């Protein structure tokens, strides 16, 4: 019996005359997941009682137990090893399902947010999380990027054999794009974003042909080229329809793609963000031109 509260009876249980103390305290948001992610991961509130001696029966009903088992089965996804080797299967707790909860999933390293990519938590460092630093984080990011770097280098070697001296790489995210560019520059490759240079060349050629091509009203001098460049960039599909017959396509070829939704060897428009929802448009900030 606890002092001061008297909220447990002589048998270690709450007296029937007292209002029941809420026991469902561990929720998905305690693990840092958004509400949608909680639903997607199938998390439910679970009983956490520090004073429970383990002799009582599990509080979950048989239906809840079945749902917990389903979560375990679905959460047993492959996890990537930090240093080589093949994938391993995530495993549940050896003491059975009665004591299994969201915290058990977290500790076993198999809890993941199915609402997003389905990627499991990373493996625990050999020295534990208490000594984890930014240097360790950079090392893990480097290891994760190594596969993409190797693929890009293979593409470069293949194009070298064809007499090419540059290629365009489309990345999956801005962060990955920055890391890849940094890694390639360390290897003495020249890495730039080719989109502006592409439109500058188109605008310059159109200005040279202004006697034969109908152009919008432009300011005089260098401002006219910049003005035309921005017009072309604002609506590449319209520029394609109006001027492709004179200066060639406004699409840019992707020689190497690190994005699942973008095929290598295909051409895409790279313009303002207003067009990104269209199938033939891609984000201009994620394109790299690698030269050697």
Coordinates of C-alpha atoms in Angstrom, one line a residue:
X1 CA 0.0 0.0 0.0
X2 CA 1.4 3.4 -1.1
X3 CA 1.8 6.0 1.6
X4 CA -0.2 9.2 1.4
X5 CA -2.5 8.0 -1.4
X6 CA -4.0 4.8 -0.1
X7 CA -4.9 4.0 -3.7
X8 CA -3.9 0.3 -3.5
X9 CA -5.7 -2.2 -1.3
X10 CA -4.1 -4.8 0.9
X11 CA -3.7 -7.2 -2.0
X12 CA -1.7 -4.7 -4.1
X13 CA -4.6 -3.6 -6.2
X14 CA -6.6 -0.4 -6.4
X15 CA -9.5 -0.3 -4.0
X16 CA -12.9 -0.4 -5.7
X17 CA -14.1 2.8 -4.1
X18 CA -11.4 4.9 -5.7
X19 CA -11.6 6.2 -9.2
X20 CA -9.3 4.3 -11.5
X21 CA -5.9 5.8 -12.2
X22 CA -5.2 6.0 -15.9
X23 CA -2.7 3.3 -16.8
X24 CA -2.3 3.7 -20.5
X25 CA 0.6 6.1 -20.6
X26 CA 2.9 5.0 -23.3
X27 CA 1.7 6.2 -26.7
X28 CA 3.1 6.6 -30.2
X29 CA 3.8 10.3 -29.8
X30 CA 6.1 9.5 -26.9
X31 CA 8.3 7.9 -29.5
X32 CA 8.4 11.0 -31.6
X33 CA 5.9 9.9 -34.2
X34 CA 3.3 12.1 -35.8
X35 CA -0.4 11.1 -35.4
X36 CA -0.6 9.8 -38.9
X37 CA 2.6 7.8 -38.4
X38 CA 1.0 6.3 -35.2
X39 CA -1.9 5.0 -37.2
X40 CA 0.3 3.7 -40.0
X41 CA 2.6 1.9 -37.6
X42 CA -0.4 0.3 -35.9
X43 CA 0.6 1.6 -32.5
X44 CA -1.9 1.3 -29.6
X45 CA -1.7 2.6 -26.0
X46 CA -0.1 -0.1 -23.9
X47 CA -0.1 -0.7 -20.2
X48 CA 2.9 0.5 -18.3
X49 CA 2.9 0.0 -14.5
X50 CA 6.3 0.3 -12.7
X51 CA 4.8 -1.4 -9.7
X52 CA 3.5 -4.5 -11.4
X53 CA 5.3 -7.6 -10.2
X54 CA 4.5 -9.6 -13.3
X55 CA 2.0 -12.0 -11.5
X56 CA -1.1 -10.4 -13.0
X57 CA -2.6 -11.5 -16.3
X58 CA -2.0 -9.3 -19.5
X59 CA -4.5 -6.5 -19.6
X60 CA -5.0 -6.8 -23.4
X61 CA -8.0 -8.7 -24.7
X62 CA -7.5 -11.6 -27.1
X63 CA -8.4 -9.2 -30.0
X64 CA -5.7 -6.7 -28.9
X65 CA -3.2 -9.6 -28.6
X66 CA -3.9 -10.7 -32.2
X67 CA -3.4 -7.1 -33.4
X68 CA -0.1 -6.9 -31.5
X69 CA 1.0 -10.1 -33.2
X70 CA 0.1 -8.7 -36.6
X71 CA 2.2 -5.6 -35.8
X72 CA 5.1 -7.8 -34.9
X73 CA 4.8 -9.8 -38.1
X74 CA 4.5 -6.7 -40.3
X75 CA 7.3 -4.9 -38.4
X76 CA 9.8 -7.8 -39.1
X77 CA 11.3 -6.1 -42.0
X78 CA 14.9 -6.4 -43.3
X79 CA 17.4 -4.0 -41.7
X80 CA 20.5 -2.8 -43.4
X81 CA 23.8 -3.8 -41.8
X82 CA 26.1 -0.8 -41.2
X83 CA 29.2 -2.4 -42.7
X84 CA 28.6 -4.8 -45.6
X85 CA 27.0 -8.2 -45.2
X86 CA 23.4 -9.2 -46.2
X87 CA 20.2 -8.1 -44.6
X88 CA 19.0 -9.6 -41.4
X89 CA 15.4 -10.2 -40.1
X90 CA 14.2 -8.1 -37.2
X91 CA 13.1 -10.2 -34.3
X92 CA 10.6 -9.8 -31.5
X93 CA 11.1 -10.3 -27.8
X94 CA 11.9 -13.8 -26.5
X95 CA 9.6 -13.5 -23.5
X96 CA 6.4 -13.7 -25.5
X97 CA 3.6 -11.4 -26.6
X98 CA 2.1 -10.7 -23.2
X99 CA 4.9 -8.3 -22.3
X100 CA 5.4 -7.0 -25.9
X101 CA 4.6 -3.3 -26.5
X102 CA 5.7 -0.3 -28.5
X103 CA 8.8 0.1 -26.4
X104 CA 9.7 -3.5 -27.1
X105 CA 9.5 -2.7 -30.8
X106 CA 11.7 0.3 -30.4
X107 CA 14.3 -1.6 -28.3
X108 CA 14.4 -4.5 -30.8
X109 CA 15.1 -2.0 -33.6
X110 CA 12.2 -3.1 -35.9
X111 CA 9.7 -0.3 -35.3
X112 CA 9.4 1.8 -38.4
X113 CA 7.1 4.4 -39.9
X114 CA 5.2 2.5 -42.6
X115 CA 3.5 5.8 -43.6
X116 CA 6.8 7.0 -45.2
X117 CA 9.5 4.8 -46.6
X118 CA 9.3 1.7 -44.4
X119 CA 12.9 2.0 -43.4
X120 CA 13.8 0.5 -40.0
X121 CA 15.7 2.2 -37.3
X122 CA 19.5 2.0 -37.8
X123 CA 21.6 -0.5 -35.8
X124 CA 22.8 0.4 -32.4
X125 CA 26.5 1.7 -32.4
X126 CA 29.0 -0.7 -30.8
X127 CA 29.7 2.0 -28.1
X128 CA 26.0 2.7 -27.5
X129 CA 23.9 5.7 -28.2
X130 CA 25.2 7.7 -25.2
X131 CA 28.5 8.3 -27.1
X132 CA 26.9 9.0 -30.5
X133 CA 28.3 12.3 -31.9
X134 CA 28.0 14.3 -35.1
X135 CA 31.2 12.6 -36.3
X136 CA 29.5 9.2 -36.0
X137 CA 26.4 10.6 -37.8
X138 CA 28.6 11.8 -40.7
X139 CA 30.3 8.4 -40.9
X140 CA 26.9 6.6 -41.1
X141 CA 25.7 9.1 -43.8
X142 CA 28.9 8.5 -45.8
X143 CA 28.3 4.7 -45.6
X144 CA 24.7 5.1 -46.7
X145 CA 25.8 7.3 -49.6
X146 CA 28.6 4.9 -50.7
X147 CA 26.2 2.7 -52.7
X148 CA 24.9 5.7 -54.7
X149 CA 28.4 7.0 -55.3
X150 CA 29.5 3.6 -56.6
X151 CA 26.6 3.5 -59.0
X152 CA 27.3 7.0 -60.3
X153 CA 31.0 6.1 -60.8
X154 CA 30.0 3.0 -62.8
X155 CA 27.8 5.2 -65.0
X156 CA 30.7 7.6 -65.5
X157 CA 33.0 4.8 -66.5
X158 CA 30.4 3.5 -68.9
X159 CA 30.0 6.9 -70.6
X160 CA 33.8 7.4 -70.7
X161 CA 34.0 4.3 -72.9
X162 CA 31.5 6.0 -75.3
X163 CA 33.8 9.1 -75.5
X164 CA 31.6 11.2 -73.3
X165 CA 33.2 13.8 -71.0
X166 CA 30.1 14.7 -68.9
X167 CA 26.8 13.4 -67.7
X168 CA 23.6 14.6 -65.9
X169 CA 22.7 13.0 -62.6
X170 CA 19.2 13.4 -61.0
X171 CA 19.2 13.0 -57.2
X172 CA 16.4 11.9 -54.9
X173 CA 16.6 14.8 -52.5
X174 CA 18.5 18.1 -51.9
X175 CA 20.4 16.6 -49.0
X176 CA 21.5 13.6 -51.0
X177 CA 22.4 15.9 -53.9
X178 CA 24.7 18.0 -51.7
X179 CA 26.4 15.0 -50.3
X180 CA 26.9 13.4 -53.7
X181 CA 28.3 16.7 -55.1
X182 CA 30.8 16.9 -52.2
X183 CA 31.9 13.3 -52.7
X184 CA 32.5 13.8 -56.4
X185 CA 34.4 17.0 -56.0
X186 CA 36.7 15.3 -53.6
X187 CA 37.4 12.8 -56.4
X188 CA 38.4 15.8 -58.6
X189 CA 35.2 15.8 -60.7
X190 CA 33.6 19.1 -61.7
X191 CA 30.0 19.3 -60.5
X192 CA 27.5 22.1 -61.3
X193 CA 23.8 22.6 -61.8
X194 CA 23.3 22.7 -65.6
X195 CA 19.8 24.2 -65.7
X196 CA 20.7 27.9 -66.0
X197 CA 23.5 27.3 -68.5
X198 CA 20.9 25.3 -70.6
X199 CA 18.5 28.2 -70.7
X200 CA 21.2 30.8 -71.2
X201 CA 22.3 29.0 -74.4
X202 CA 18.7 28.8 -75.7
X203 CA 18.1 32.5 -75.0
X204 CA 21.3 33.5 -76.6
X205 CA 20.6 31.6 -79.8
X206 CA 17.0 32.9 -80.0
X207 CA 18.3 36.5 -79.7
X208 CA 20.7 35.8 -82.5
X209 CA 17.7 34.7 -84.6
X210 CA 15.4 37.5 -83.6
X211 CA 15.1 38.6 -87.2
X212 CA 13.5 35.3 -88.1
X213 CA 11.8 34.4 -84.8
X214 CA 8.9 36.1 -83.1
X215 CA 10.0 37.0 -79.6
X216 CA 8.3 38.8 -76.7
X217 CA 9.1 42.4 -76.1
X218 CA 12.4 42.5 -74.4
X219 CA 14.6 45.2 -72.7
X220 CA 17.7 46.2 -74.6
X221 CA 21.2 45.0 -73.9
X222 CA 22.1 42.2 -71.4
X223 CA 18.9 42.7 -69.6
X224 CA 17.0 41.4 -72.6
X225 CA 18.8 38.0 -72.5
X226 CA 18.1 37.6 -68.8
X227 CA 14.5 38.6 -69.3
X228 CA 14.1 36.0 -72.1
X229 CA 15.8 33.4 -70.0
X230 CA 13.3 33.8 -67.2
X231 CA 10.4 33.6 -69.7
X232 CA 11.7 30.3 -71.1
X233 CA 12.3 28.9 -67.6
X234 CA 8.9 29.9 -66.3
X235 CA 7.1 27.8 -68.9
X236 CA 9.4 25.3 -70.7
X237 CA 6.6 23.4 -72.4
X238 CA 5.4 26.6 -74.0
X239 CA 8.9 27.4 -75.0
X240 CA 9.2 23.9 -76.5
X241 CA 6.1 24.4 -78.6
X242 CA 7.2 27.9 -79.8
X243 CA 11.0 27.6 -80.3
X244 CA 12.1 23.9 -80.3
X245 CA 12.0 23.9 -84.1
X246 CA 14.6 26.7 -84.1
X247 CA 17.0 25.9 -81.2
X248 CA 16.2 22.3 -80.3
X249 CA 14.4 20.8 -77.4
X250 CA 14.2 22.5 -74.0
X251 CA 14.2 19.2 -72.2
X252 CA 17.4 18.0 -70.5
X253 CA 18.5 14.4 -70.7
X254 CA 19.1 12.4 -67.4
X255 CA 22.0 10.1 -67.9
X256 CA 22.0 8.7 -64.4
X257 CA 19.0 8.7 -62.0
X258 CA 19.0 8.1 -58.2
X259 CA 15.3 8.8 -58.0
X260 CA 12.8 5.8 -58.3
X261 CA 10.3 7.9 -60.3
X262 CA 12.9 9.2 -62.8
X263 CA 14.2 7.0 -65.6
X264 CA 17.8 7.3 -66.8
X265 CA 18.1 8.0 -70.5
X266 CA 14.9 10.0 -70.6
X267 CA 14.4 13.8 -71.1
X268 CA 12.5 16.0 -68.7
X269 CA 11.6 19.7 -68.4
X270 CA 13.3 21.6 -65.6
X271 CA 11.5 24.8 -64.8
X272 CA 9.8 26.6 -61.9
X273 CA 8.3 24.8 -59.0
X274 CA 4.8 25.6 -60.3
X275 CA 5.1 22.7 -62.8
X276 CA 6.5 20.0 -60.6
X277 CA 3.1 18.1 -60.4
X278 CA 3.3 17.5 -64.1
X279 CA 4.7 14.2 -65.3
X280 CA 7.4 15.5 -67.6
X281 CA 8.8 18.0 -65.0
X282 CA 11.5 17.5 -62.5
X283 CA 13.0 19.7 -59.7
X284 CA 15.8 21.9 -61.1
X285 CA 17.7 21.9 -57.8
X286 CA 18.2 18.1 -57.9
X287 CA 20.0 17.9 -61.2
X288 CA 23.8 17.7 -61.3
X289 CA 26.2 17.9 -64.3
X290 CA 29.3 15.9 -63.6
X291 CA 32.3 16.6 -65.9
X292 CA 35.8 15.0 -66.1

